[in-house]
CSV table of C-alpha atoms in Angstrom, one decimal:
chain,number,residue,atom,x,y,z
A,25,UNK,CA,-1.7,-10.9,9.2
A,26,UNK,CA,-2.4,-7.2,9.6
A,27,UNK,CA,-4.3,-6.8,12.5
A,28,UNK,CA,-7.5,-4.6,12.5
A,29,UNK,CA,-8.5,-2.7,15.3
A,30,UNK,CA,-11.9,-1.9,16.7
A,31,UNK,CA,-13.2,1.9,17.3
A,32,UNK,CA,-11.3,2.8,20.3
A,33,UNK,CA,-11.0,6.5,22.4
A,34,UNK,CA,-7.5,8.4,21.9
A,35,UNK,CA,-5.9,10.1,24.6
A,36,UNK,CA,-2.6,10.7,23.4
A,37,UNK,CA,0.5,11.9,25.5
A,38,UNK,CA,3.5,12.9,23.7
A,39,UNK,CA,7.1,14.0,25.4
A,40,UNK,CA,10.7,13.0,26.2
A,41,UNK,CA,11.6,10.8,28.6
A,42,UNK,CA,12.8,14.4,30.9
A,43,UNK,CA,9.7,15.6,30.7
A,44,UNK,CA,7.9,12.3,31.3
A,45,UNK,CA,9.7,11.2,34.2
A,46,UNK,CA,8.1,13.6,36.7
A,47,UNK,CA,4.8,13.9,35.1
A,48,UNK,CA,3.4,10.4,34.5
A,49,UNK,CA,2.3,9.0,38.1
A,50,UNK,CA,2.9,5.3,38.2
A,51,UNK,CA,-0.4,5.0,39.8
A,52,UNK,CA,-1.8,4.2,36.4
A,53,UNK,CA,-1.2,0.6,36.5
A,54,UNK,CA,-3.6,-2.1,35.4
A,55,UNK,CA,-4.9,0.5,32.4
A,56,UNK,CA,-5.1,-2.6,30.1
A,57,UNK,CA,-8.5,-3.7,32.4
A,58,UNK,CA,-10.0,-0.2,31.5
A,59,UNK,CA,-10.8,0.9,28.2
A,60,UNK,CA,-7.4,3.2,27.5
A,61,UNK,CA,-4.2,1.2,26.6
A,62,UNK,CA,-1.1,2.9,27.4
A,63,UNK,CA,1.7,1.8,24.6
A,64,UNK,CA,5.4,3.6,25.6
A,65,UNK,CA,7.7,3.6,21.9
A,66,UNK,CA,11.6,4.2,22.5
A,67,UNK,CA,12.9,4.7,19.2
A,68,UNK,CA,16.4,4.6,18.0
A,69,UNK,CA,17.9,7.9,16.8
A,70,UNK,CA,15.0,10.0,15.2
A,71,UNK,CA,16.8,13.4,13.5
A,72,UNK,CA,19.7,11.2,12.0
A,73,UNK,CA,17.9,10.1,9.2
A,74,UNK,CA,14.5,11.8,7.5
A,75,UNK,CA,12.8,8.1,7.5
A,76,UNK,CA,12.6,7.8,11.1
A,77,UNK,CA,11.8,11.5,11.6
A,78,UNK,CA,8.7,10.5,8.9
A,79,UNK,CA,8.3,7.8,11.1
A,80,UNK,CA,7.7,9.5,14.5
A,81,UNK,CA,5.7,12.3,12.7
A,82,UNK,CA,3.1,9.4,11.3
A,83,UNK,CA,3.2,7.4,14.8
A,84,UNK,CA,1.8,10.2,16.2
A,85,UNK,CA,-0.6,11.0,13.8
A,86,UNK,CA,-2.0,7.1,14.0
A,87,UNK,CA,-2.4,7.3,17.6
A,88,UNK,CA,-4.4,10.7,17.1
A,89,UNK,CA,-6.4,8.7,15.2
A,90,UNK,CA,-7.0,6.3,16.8
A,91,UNK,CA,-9.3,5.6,20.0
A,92,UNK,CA,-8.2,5.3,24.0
A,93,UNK,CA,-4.8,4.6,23.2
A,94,UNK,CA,-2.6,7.2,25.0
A,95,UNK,CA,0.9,6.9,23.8
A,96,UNK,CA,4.2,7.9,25.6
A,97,UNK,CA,7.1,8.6,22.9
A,98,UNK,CA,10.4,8.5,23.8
A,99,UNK,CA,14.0,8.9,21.6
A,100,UNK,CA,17.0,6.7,22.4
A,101,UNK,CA,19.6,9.3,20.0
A,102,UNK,CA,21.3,6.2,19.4
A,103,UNK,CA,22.8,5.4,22.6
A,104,UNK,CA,21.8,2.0,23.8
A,105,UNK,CA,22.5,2.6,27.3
A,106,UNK,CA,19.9,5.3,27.0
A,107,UNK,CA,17.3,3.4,25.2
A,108,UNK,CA,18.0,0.5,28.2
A,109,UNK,CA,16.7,3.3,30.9
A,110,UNK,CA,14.4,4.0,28.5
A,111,UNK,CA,12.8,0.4,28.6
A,112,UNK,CA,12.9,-0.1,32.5
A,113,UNK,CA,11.1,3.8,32.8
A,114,UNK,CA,8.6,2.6,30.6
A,115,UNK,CA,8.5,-0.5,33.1
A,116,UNK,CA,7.8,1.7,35.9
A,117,UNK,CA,5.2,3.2,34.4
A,118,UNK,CA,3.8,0.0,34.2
A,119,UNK,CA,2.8,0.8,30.5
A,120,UNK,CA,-0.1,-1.8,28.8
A,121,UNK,CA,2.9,-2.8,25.7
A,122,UNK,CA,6.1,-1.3,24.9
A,123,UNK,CA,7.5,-0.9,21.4
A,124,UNK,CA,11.1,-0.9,20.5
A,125,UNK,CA,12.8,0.6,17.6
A,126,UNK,CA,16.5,-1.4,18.9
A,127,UNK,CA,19.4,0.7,18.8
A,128,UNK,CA,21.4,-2.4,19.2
A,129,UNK,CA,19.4,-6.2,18.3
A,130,UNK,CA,21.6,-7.9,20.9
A,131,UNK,CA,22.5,-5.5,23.9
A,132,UNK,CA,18.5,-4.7,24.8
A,133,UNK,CA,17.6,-8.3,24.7
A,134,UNK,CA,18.4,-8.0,28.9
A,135,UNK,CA,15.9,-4.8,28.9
A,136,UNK,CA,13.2,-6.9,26.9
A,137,UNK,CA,13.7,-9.7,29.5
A,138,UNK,CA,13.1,-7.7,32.1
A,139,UNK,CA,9.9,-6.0,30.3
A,140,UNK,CA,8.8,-9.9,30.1
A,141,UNK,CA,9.4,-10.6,33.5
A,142,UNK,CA,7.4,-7.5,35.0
A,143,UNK,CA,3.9,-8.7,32.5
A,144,UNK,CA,4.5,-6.7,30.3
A,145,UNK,CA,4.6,-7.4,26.2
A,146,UNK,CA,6.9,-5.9,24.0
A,147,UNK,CA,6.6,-5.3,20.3
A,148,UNK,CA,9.8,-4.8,18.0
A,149,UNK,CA,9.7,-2.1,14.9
A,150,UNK,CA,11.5,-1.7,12.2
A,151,UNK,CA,14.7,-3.4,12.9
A,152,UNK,CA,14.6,-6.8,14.2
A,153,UNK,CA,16.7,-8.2,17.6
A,154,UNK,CA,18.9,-11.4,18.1
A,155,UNK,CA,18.1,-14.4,18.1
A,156,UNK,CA,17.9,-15.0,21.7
A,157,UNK,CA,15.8,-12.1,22.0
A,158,UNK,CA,12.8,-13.5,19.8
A,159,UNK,CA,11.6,-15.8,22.4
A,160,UNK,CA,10.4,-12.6,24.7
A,161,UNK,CA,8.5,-10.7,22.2
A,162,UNK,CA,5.0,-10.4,21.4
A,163,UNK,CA,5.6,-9.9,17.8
A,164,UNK,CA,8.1,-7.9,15.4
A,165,UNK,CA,6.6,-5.5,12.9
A,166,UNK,CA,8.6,-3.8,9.8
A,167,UNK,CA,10.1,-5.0,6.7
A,168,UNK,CA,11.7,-8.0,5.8
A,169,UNK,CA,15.1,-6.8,5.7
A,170,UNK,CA,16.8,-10.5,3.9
A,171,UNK,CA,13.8,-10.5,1.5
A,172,UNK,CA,14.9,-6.7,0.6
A,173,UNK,CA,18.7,-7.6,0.4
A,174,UNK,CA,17.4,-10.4,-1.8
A,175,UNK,CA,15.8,-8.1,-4.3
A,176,UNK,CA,18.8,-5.6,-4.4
A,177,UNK,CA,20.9,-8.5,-5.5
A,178,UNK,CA,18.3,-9.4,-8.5
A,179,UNK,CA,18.4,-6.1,-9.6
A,180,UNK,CA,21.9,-6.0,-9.3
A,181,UNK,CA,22.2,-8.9,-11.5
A,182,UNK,CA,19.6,-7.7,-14.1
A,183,UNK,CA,21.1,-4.3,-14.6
A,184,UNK,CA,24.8,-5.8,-15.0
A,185,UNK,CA,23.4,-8.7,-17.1
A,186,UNK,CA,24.6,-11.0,-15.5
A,187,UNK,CA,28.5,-10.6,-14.9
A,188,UNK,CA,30.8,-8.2,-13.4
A,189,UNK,CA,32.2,-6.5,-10.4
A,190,UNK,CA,30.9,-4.8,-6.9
A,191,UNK,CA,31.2,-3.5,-4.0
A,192,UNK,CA,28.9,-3.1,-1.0
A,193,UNK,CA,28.6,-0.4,1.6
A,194,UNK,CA,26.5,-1.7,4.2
A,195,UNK,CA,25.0,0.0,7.6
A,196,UNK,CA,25.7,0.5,10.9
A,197,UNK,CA,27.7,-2.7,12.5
A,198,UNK,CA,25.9,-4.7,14.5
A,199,UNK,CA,22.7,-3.6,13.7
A,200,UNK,CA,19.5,-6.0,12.8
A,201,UNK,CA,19.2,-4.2,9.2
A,202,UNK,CA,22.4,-3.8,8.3
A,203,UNK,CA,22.9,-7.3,9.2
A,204,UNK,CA,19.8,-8.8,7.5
A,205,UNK,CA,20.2,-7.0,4.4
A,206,UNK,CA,23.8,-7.9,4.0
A,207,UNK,CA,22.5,-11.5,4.5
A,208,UNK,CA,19.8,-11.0,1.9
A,209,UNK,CA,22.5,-9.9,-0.6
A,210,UNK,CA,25.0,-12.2,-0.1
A,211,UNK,CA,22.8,-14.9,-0.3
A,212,UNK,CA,21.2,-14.2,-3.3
A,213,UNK,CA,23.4,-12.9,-5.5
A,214,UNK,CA,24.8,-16.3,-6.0
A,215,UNK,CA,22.0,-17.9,-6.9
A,216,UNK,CA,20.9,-15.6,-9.7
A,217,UNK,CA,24.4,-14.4,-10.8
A,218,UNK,CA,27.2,-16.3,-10.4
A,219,UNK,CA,29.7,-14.6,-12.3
A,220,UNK,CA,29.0,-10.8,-10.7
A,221,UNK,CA,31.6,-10.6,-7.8
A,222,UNK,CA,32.0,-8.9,-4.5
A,223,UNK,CA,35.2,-7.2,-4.3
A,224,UNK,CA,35.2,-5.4,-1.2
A,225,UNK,CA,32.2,-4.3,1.9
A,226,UNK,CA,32.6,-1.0,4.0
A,227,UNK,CA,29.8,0.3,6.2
A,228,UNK,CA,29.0,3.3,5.4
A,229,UNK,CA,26.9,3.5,9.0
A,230,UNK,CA,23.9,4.8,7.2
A,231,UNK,CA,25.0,8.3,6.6
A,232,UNK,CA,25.7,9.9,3.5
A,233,UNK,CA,29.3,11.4,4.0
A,234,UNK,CA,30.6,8.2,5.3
A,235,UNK,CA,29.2,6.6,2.5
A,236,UNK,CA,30.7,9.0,0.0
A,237,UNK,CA,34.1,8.4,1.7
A,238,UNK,CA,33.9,4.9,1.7
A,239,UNK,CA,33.3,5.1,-2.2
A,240,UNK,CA,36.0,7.6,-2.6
A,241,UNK,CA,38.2,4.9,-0.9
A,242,UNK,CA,36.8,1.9,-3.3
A,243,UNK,CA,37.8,4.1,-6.3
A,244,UNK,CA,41.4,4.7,-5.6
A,245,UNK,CA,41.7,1.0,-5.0
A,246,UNK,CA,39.8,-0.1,-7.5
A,247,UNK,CA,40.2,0.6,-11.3
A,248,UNK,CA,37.0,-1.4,-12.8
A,249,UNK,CA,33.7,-1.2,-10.1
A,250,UNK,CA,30.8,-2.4,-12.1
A,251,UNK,CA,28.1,-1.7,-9.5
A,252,UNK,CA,27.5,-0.6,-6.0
A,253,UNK,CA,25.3,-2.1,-3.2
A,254,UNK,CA,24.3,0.5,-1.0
A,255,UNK,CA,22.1,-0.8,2.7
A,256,UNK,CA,20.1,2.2,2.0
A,257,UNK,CA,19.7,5.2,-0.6
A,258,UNK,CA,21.6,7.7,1.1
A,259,UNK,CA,24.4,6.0,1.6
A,260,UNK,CA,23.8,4.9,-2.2
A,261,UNK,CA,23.9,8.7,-3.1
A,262,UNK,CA,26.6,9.4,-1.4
A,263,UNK,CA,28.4,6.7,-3.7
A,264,UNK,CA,26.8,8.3,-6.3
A,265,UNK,CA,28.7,11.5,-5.9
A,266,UNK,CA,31.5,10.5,-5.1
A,267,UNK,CA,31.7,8.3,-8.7
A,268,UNK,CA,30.3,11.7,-10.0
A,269,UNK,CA,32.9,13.5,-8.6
A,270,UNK,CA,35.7,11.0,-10.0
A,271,UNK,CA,33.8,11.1,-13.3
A,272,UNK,CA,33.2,7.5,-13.3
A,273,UNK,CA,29.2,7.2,-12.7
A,274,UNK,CA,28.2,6.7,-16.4
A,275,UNK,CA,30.2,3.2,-15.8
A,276,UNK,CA,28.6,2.2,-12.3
A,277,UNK,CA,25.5,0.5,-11.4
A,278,UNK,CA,24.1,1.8,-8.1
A,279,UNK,CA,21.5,0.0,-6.2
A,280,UNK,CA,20.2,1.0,-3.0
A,281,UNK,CA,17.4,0.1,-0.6
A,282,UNK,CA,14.4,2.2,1.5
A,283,UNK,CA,13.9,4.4,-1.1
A,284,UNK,CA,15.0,7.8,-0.5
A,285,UNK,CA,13.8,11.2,-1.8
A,286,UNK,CA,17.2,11.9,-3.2
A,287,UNK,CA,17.6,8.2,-4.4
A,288,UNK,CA,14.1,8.8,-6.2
A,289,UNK,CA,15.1,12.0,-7.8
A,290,UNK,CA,18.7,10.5,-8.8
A,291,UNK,CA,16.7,7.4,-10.5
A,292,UNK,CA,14.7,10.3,-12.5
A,293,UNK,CA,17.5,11.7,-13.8
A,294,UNK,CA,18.8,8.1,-14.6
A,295,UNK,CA,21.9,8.0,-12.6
A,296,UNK,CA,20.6,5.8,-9.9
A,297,UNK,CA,19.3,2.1,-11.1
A,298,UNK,CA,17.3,0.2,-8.4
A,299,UNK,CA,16.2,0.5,-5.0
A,300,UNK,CA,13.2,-0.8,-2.3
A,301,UNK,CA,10.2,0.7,-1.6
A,302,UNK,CA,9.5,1.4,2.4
A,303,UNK,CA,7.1,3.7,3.8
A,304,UNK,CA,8.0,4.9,7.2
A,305,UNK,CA,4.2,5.6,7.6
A,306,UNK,CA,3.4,2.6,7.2
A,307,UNK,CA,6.0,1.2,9.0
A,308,UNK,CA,4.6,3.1,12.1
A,309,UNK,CA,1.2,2.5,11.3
A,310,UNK,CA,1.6,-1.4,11.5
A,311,UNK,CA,3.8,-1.3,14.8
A,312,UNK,CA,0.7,0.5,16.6
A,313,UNK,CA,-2.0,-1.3,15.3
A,314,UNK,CA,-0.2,-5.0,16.4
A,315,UNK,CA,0.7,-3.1,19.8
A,316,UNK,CA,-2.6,-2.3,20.2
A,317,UNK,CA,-4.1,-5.8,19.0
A,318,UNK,CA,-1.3,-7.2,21.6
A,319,UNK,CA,-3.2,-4.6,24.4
A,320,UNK,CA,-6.2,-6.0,23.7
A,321,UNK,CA,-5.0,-9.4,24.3
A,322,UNK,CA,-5.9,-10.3,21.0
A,323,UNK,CA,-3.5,-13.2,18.5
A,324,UNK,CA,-1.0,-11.6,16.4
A,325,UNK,CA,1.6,-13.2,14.1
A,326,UNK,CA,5.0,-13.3,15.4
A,327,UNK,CA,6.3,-11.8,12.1
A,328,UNK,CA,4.1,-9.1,10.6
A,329,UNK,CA,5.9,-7.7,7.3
A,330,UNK,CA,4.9,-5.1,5.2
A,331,UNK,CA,5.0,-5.1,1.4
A,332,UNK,CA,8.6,-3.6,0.2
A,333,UNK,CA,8.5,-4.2,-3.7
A,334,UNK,CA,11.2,-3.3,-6.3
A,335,UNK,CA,11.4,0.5,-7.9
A,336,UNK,CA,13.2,0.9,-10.8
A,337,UNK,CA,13.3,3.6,-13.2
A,338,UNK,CA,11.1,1.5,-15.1
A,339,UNK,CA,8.4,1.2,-12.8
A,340,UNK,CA,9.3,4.4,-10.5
A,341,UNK,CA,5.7,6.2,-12.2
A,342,UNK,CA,3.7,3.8,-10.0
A,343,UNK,CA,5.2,4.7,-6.6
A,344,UNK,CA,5.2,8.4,-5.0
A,345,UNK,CA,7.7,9.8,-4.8
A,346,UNK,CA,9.1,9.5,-0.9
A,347,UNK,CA,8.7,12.5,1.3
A,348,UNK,CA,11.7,11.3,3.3
């Protein structure tokens, strides 16, 4: 269900958790029984990638936009002991409902707990936590990272017709996505093509270098690679070049997911075959909307997903191209 909100006043307060600290008085508890709802968002490593730098850009355009809703926007860079301190400062300041973009699905299940325990809800984005986790949360809001693994493997199988054999570079280890979309993948390729093979899965930790490494590493070991499965496009690209590099694209099939700028332009010059559509501004959009339908104490669905279809080149005229 995608939650509408009702006309509400912004009052919107942006910083890092430095500046924060000393300037936010913890006097401002019990906000939710006035008419301004204080959300806190620690996010996972915005910089490292252009999707979640989109992401923070159109988070805080939403909450502009949007009425008494004052937000407090912090950055974990990655490091899950930071994004932990993050969590219980966001406690302290007794925020209405805190959103987290996990750097790590299992090790900030104690932080949500805690969040829980003090009243106070917490809404998941983008990337999904344990198991043991779901429990505690007021809802999770992003893709549906096994349904898009899923479609990568059917358009896998369709562009190889129906035989051969891969390899898969995945993301960062022990992440939600990387973990769901492998799932996705593995699952489905199966079931539609039973006769294209995995021959070997690297992460490429969602960065294009390690990516192109790991490719360059698959190639030396490997003298017939049929297709690559890439977690995301830039690691995809970075396959891509290193194939190009080894003058062995024209007989690979890359597949990617989240659709990348530089996986968009490489499908328009027909070197790159498949990939899923994401927008990071929609992505943000639809974590502050539920976060502020959770504030208002209104019913939310547990899982709120956002359409992630299949672009081709085929069909790549009917989707923009990404500004990530």
């Amino acid at each position: 269900m995608k939650v509408q909100i009702s006309s509400v006043r912004t009052i919107r307060e942006l910083g890092k958790i430095s500046l924060l600290a000393g300037s936010l008085s913890l006097g401002l508890s019990g906000m939710a029984q006035a008419e301004t709802f204080r959300i806190g968002i620690t996010q996972n490593n915005v910089g490292v990638d252009s999707y979640q730098t989109t992401y923070e850009q159109a988070f805080e355009e939403a909450a502009d936009e949007a009425d008494n809703v004052e937000v407090v926007v912090l950055d974990a860079g990655g490091d899950v002991a930071r994004q932990i301190s993050q969590v219980r400062n966001l406690i302290q300041q007794q925020v209405d409902v805190i959103i987290i973009w996990p750097t790590d699905g299992q090790a900030v299940v104690p932080a949500i707990n805690g969040a829980k325990n003090a009243g106070i809800p917490v809404v998941v984005t983008n990337s999904n936590i344990a198991e043991a986790g779901q429990p505690l949360i007021a809802a999770f809001s992003g893709p549906n990272n096994i349904q898009q693994g899923a479609y990568a493997a059917e358009m896998m199988c369709d562009q190889l017709g129906g035989q051969g054999d891969i390899v898969q570079i995945t993301g960062q280890p022990g992440y939600t996505t990387a973990i769901e979309r492998q799932k996705g993948f593995e699952d489905r390729l199966p079931e539609v093509c039973p006769d294209v093979r995995i021959l070997d899965s690297q992460p490429g930790d969602w960065n294009r270098a390690k990516a192109q490494r790991t490719m360059e590493d698959f190639l030396t070991r490997y003298d017939k690679i049929d297709g690559v499965y890439a977690a995301d496009d830039n690691m995809g690209v970075g396959a891509l070049n290193a194939a190009k590099s080894e003058d062995r694209a024209d007989e690979i099939v890359f597949i990617g997911a989240t659709n990348f700028a530089v996986g968009y332009e490489a499908m328009a010059r027909g070197e790159y075959h498949g990939s899923v559509y994401q927008s990071p501004a929609e992505d943000a959009r639809n974590a502050l909307n539920i976060a502020i339908a959770v504030a208002q104490g209104k019913e939310v669905e547990k899982m709120s997903y956002f359409e992630t279809p299949k672009i081709t080149q085929e069909n790549m005229d009917e989707f923009e191209k990404p500004v990530f």
